[in-house]
PDB file of C-alpha atoms in Angstrom:
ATOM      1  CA  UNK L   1     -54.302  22.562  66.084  1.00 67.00           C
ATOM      2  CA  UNK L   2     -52.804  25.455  64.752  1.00 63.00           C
ATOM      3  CA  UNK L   3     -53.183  24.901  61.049  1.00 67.00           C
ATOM      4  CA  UNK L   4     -57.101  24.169  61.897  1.00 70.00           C
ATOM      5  CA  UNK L   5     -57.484  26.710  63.343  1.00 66.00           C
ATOM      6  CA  UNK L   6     -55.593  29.491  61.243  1.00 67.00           C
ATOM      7  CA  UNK L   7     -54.272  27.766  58.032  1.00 68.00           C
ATOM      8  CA  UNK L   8     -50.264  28.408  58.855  1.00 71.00           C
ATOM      9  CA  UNK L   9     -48.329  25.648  60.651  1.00 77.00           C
ATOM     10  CA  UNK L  10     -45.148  27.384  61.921  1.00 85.00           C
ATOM     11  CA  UNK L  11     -41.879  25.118  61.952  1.00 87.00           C
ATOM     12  CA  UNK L  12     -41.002  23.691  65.756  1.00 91.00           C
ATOM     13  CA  UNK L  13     -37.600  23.405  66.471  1.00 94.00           C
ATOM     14  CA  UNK L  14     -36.390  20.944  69.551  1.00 92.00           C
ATOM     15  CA  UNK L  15     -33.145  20.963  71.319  1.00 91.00           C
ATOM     16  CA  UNK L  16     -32.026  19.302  74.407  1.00 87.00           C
ATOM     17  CA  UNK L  17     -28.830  19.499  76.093  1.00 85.00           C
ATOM     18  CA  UNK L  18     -27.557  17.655  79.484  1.00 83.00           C
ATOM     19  CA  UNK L  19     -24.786  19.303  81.679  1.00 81.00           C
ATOM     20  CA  UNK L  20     -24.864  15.828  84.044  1.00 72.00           C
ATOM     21  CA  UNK L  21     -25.123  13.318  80.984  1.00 59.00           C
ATOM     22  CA  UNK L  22     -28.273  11.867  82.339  1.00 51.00           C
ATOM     23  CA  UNK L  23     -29.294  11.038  78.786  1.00 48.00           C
ATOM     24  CA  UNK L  24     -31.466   8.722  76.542  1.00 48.00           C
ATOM     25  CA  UNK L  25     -29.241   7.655  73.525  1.00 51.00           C
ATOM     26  CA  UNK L  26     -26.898  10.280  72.943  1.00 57.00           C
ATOM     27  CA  UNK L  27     -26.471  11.171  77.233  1.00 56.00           C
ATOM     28  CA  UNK L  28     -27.519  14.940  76.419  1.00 59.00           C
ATOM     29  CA  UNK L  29     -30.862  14.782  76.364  1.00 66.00           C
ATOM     30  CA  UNK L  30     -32.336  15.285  79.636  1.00 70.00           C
ATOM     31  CA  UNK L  31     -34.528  12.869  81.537  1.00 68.00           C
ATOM     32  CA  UNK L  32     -36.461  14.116  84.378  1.00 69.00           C
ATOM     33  CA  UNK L  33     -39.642  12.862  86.556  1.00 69.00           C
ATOM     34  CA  UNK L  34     -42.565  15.159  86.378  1.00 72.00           C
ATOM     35  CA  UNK L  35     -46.465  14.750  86.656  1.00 74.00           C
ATOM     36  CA  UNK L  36     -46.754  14.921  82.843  1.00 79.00           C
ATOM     37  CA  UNK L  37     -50.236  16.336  82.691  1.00 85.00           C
ATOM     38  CA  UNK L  38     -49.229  19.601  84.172  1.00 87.00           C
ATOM     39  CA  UNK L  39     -46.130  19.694  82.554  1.00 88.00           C
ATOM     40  CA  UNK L  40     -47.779  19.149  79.472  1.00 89.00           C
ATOM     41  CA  UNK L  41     -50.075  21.802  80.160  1.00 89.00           C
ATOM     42  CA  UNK L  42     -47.128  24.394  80.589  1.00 93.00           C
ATOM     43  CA  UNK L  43     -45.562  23.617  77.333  1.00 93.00           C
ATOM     44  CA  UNK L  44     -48.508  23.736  75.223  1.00 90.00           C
ATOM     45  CA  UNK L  45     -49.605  26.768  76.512  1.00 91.00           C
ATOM     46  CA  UNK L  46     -46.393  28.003  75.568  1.00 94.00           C
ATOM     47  CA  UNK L  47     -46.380  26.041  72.012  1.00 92.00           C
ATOM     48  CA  UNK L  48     -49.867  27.631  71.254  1.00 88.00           C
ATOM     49  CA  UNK L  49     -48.933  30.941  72.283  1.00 88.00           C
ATOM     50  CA  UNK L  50     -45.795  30.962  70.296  1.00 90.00           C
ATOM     51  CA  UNK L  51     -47.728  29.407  66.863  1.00 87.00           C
ATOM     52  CA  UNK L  52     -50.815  31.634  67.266  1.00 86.00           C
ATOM     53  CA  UNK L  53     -48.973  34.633  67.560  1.00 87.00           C
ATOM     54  CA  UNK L  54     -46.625  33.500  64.648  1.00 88.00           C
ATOM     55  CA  UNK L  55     -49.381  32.066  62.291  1.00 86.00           C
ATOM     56  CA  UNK L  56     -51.298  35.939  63.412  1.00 83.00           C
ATOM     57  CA  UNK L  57     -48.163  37.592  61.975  1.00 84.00           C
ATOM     58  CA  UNK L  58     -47.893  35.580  58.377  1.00 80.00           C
ATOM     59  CA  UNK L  59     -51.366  35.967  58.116  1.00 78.00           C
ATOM     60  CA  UNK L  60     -50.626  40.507  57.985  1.00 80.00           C
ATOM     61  CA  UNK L  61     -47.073  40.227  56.156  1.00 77.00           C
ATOM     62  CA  UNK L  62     -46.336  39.286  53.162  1.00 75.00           C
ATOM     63  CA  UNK L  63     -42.350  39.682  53.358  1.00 82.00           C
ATOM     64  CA  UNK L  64     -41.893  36.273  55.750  1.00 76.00           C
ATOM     65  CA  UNK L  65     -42.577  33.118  54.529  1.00 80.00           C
ATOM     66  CA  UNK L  66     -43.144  30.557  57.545  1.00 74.00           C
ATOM     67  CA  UNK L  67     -39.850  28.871  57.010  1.00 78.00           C
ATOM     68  CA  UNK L  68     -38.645  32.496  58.151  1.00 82.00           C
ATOM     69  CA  UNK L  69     -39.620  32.477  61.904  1.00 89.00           C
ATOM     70  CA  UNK L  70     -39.418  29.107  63.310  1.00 93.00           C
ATOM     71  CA  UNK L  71     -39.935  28.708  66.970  1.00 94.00           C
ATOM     72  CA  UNK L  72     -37.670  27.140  68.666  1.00 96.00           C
ATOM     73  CA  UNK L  73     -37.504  24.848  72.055  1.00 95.00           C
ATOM     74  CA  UNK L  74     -34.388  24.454  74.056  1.00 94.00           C
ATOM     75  CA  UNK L  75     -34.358  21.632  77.461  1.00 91.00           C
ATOM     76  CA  UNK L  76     -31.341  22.266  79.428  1.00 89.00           C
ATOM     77  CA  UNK L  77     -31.011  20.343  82.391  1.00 86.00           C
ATOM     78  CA  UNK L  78     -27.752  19.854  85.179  1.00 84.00           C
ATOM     79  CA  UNK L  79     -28.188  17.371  87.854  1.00 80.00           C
ATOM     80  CA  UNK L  80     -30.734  20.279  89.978  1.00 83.00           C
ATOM     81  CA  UNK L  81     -32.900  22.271  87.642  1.00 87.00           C
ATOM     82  CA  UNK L  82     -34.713  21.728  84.009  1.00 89.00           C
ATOM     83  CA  UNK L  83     -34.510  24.531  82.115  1.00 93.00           C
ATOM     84  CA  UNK L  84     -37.070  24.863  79.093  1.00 94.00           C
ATOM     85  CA  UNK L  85     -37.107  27.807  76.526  1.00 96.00           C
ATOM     86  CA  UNK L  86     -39.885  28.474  73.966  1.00 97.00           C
ATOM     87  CA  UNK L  87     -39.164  31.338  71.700  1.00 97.00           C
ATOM     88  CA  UNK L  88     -40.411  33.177  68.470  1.00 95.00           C
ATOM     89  CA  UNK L  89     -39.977  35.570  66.231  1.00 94.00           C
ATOM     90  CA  UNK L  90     -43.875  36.929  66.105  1.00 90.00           C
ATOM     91  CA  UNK L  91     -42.782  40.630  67.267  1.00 90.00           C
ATOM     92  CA  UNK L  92     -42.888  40.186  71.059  1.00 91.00           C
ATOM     93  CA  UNK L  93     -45.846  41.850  73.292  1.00 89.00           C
ATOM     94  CA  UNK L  94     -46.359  45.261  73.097  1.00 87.00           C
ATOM     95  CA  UNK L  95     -45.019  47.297  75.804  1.00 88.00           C
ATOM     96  CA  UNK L  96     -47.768  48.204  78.823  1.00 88.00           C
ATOM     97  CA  UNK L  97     -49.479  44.639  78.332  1.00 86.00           C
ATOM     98  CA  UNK L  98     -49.948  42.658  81.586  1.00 85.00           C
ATOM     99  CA  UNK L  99     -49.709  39.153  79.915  1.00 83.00           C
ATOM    100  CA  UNK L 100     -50.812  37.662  83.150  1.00 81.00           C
ATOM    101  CA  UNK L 101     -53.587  39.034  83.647  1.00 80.00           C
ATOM    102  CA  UNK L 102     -56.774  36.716  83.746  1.00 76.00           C
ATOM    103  CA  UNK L 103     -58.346  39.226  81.540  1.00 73.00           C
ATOM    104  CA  UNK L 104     -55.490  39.296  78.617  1.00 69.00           C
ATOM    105  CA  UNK L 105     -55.850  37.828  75.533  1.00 70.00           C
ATOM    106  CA  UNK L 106     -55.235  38.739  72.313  1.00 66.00           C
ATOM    107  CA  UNK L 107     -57.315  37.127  70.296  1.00 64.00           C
ATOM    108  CA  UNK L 108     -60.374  39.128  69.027  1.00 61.00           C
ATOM    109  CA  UNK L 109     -64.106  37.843  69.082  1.00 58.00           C
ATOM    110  CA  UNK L 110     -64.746  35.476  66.272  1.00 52.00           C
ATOM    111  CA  UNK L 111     -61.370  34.872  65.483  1.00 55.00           C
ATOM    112  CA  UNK L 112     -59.978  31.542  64.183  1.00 51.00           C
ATOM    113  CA  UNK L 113     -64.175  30.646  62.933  1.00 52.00           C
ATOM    114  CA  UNK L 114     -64.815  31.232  67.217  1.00 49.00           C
ATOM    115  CA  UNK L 115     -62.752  28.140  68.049  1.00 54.00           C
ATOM    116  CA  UNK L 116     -61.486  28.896  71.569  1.00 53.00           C
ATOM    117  CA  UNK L 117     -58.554  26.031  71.354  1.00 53.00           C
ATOM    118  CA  UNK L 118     -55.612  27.923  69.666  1.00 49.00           C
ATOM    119  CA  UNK L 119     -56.913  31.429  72.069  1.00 55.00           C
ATOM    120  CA  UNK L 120     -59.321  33.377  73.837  1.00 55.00           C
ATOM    121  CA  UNK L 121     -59.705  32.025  77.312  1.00 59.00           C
ATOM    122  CA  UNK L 122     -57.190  34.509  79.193  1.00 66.00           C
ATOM    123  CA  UNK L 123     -56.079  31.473  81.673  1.00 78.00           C
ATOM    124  CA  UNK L 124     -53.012  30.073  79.734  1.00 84.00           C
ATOM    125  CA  UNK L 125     -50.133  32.351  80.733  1.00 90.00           C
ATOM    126  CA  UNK L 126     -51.598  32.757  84.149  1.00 89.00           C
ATOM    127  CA  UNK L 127     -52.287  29.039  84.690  1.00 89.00           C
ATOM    128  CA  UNK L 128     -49.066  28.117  83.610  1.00 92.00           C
ATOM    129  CA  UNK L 129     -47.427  30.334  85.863  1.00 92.00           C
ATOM    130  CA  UNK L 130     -48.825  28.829  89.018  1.00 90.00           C
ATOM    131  CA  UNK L 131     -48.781  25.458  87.932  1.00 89.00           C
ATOM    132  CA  UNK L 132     -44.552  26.351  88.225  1.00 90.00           C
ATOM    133  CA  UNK L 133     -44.507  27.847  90.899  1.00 90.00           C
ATOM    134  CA  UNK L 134     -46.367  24.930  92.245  1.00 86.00           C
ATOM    135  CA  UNK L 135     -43.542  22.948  90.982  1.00 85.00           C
ATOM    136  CA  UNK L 136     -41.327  25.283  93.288  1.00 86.00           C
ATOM    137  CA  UNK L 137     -40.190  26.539  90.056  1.00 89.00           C
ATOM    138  CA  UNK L 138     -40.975  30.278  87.983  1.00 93.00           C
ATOM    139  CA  UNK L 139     -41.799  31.202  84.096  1.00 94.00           C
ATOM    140  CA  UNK L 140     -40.630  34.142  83.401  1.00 95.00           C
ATOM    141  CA  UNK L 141     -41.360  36.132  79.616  1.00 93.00           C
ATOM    142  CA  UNK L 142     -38.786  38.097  78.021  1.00 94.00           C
ATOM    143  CA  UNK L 143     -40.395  40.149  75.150  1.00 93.00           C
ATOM    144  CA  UNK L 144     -38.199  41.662  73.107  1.00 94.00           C
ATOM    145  CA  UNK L 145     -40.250  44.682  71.045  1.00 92.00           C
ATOM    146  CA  UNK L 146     -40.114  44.151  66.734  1.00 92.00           C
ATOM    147  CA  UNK L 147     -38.304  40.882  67.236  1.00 94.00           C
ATOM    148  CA  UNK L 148     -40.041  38.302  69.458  1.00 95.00           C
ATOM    149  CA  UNK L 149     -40.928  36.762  72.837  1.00 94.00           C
ATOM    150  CA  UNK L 150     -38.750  34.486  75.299  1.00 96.00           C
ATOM    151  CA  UNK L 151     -40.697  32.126  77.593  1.00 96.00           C
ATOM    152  CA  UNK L 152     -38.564  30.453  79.981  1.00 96.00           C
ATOM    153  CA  UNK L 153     -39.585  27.526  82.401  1.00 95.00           C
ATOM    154  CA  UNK L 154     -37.526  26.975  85.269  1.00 93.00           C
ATOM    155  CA  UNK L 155     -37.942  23.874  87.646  1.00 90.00           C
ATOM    156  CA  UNK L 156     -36.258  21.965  90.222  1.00 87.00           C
ATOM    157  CA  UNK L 157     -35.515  18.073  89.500  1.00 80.00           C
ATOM    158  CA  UNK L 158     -38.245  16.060  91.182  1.00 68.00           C
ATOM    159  CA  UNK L 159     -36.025  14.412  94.064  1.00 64.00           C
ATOM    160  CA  UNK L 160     -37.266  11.433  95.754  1.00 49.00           C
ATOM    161  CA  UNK L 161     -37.126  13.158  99.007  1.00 48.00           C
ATOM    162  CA  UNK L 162     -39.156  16.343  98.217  1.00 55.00           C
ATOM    163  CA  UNK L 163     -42.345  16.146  99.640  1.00 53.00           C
ATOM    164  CA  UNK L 164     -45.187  18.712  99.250  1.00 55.00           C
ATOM    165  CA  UNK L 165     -45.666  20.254 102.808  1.00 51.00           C
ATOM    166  CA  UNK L 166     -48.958  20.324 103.669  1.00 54.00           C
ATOM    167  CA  UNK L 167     -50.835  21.826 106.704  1.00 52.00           C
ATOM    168  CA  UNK L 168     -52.028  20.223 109.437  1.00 56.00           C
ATOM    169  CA  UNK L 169     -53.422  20.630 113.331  1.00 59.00           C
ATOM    170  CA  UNK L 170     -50.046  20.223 115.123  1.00 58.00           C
ATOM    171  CA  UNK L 171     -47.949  22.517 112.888  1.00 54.00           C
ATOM    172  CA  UNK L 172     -47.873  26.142 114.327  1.00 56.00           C
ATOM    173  CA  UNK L 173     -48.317  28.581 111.722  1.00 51.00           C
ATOM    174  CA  UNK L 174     -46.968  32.411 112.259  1.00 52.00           C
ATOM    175  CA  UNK L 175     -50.242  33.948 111.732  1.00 51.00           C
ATOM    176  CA  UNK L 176     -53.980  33.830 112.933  1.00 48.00           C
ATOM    177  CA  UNK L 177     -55.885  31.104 111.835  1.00 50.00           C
ATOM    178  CA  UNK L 178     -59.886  30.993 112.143  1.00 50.00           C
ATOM    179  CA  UNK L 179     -59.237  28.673 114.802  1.00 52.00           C
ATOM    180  CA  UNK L 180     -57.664  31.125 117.402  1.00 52.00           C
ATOM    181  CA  UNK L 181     -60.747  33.037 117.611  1.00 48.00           C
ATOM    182  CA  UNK L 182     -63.313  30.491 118.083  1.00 47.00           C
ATOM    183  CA  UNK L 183     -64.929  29.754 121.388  1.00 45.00           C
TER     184      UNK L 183
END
């Protein structure tokens, strides 16, 4: 997607490491149950982020080659939380930006021949964010100014007992409901 859309295809670099040994072949990569769709959705948010803003960066230097700034993914697991890392070396975000806002993007109109799939929507970051706290989990950015940007996905192992709470009529909530004022 990224070399459609802006002609540079930055190098991905995957690592995975297991503190509990819960591995495929080797016992340190880590296996973990997730709904895969939204999971999916986090990381390539993440991926496309990390590549746009990379390929946006060759595209105005001519000192880096794109051998120079790979981006790199680290899995970490133990035997409670999955730890995924996404990080680049495309300058970080400026300073004042609210990257999750719905309203943020940098991509400028007409960029990448107007395809919207690389940028331009303003949801990604946002999205992703909620989709891990769904998860009971958090993603947290660490920008680091000249240098680059840290994303960081925190989540708790699916366990077979945890259960999404939902509400219903016999569960007494500590606040007004609709229902408490109805006649």
């Amino acid at each position: 997607m990224c070399i459609e859309c802006t002609g540079w295809s930055p190098a991905v670099f995957v690592e995975a490491y297991s503190a509990c040994g819960e591995g495929l072949d080797d016992g340190n990569t880590p296996r973990f149950p997730y709904m895969p769709h939204v999971l999916k959705y986090v990381v390539m948010e993440l991926l496309k982020n990390s590549c746009r803003a990379t390929a946006d960066m060759l595209s105005a230097t001519t000192d880096l080659q794109v051998e120079d700034v790979p981006i790199n993914v680290i899995v970490c697991a133990d035997e409670d939380h999955v730890t995924i890392c996404v990080s680049d070396r495309a300058r970080g975000i400026p300073r004042g930006v609210n990257a999750w806002s719905y309203l943020y993007t940098t991509a400028k109109n007409g960029a990448y021949g107007g395809e919207k799939r690389l940028a331009g929507h303003s949801v990604g970051l946002p999205l992703s964010r909620l989709y891990a706290r769904y998860l009971g989990g958090a993603l947290d950015l660490v920008s680091l100014p000249g240098y680059g940007t840290h994303a960081y996905v925190n989540l708790p192992r699916v366990q077979s007992q945890q259960v999404e709470v939902v509400p219903d009529e016999d569960y007494r909530y500590d606040h007004a409901s609709l229902l408490d004022f109805t006649v």
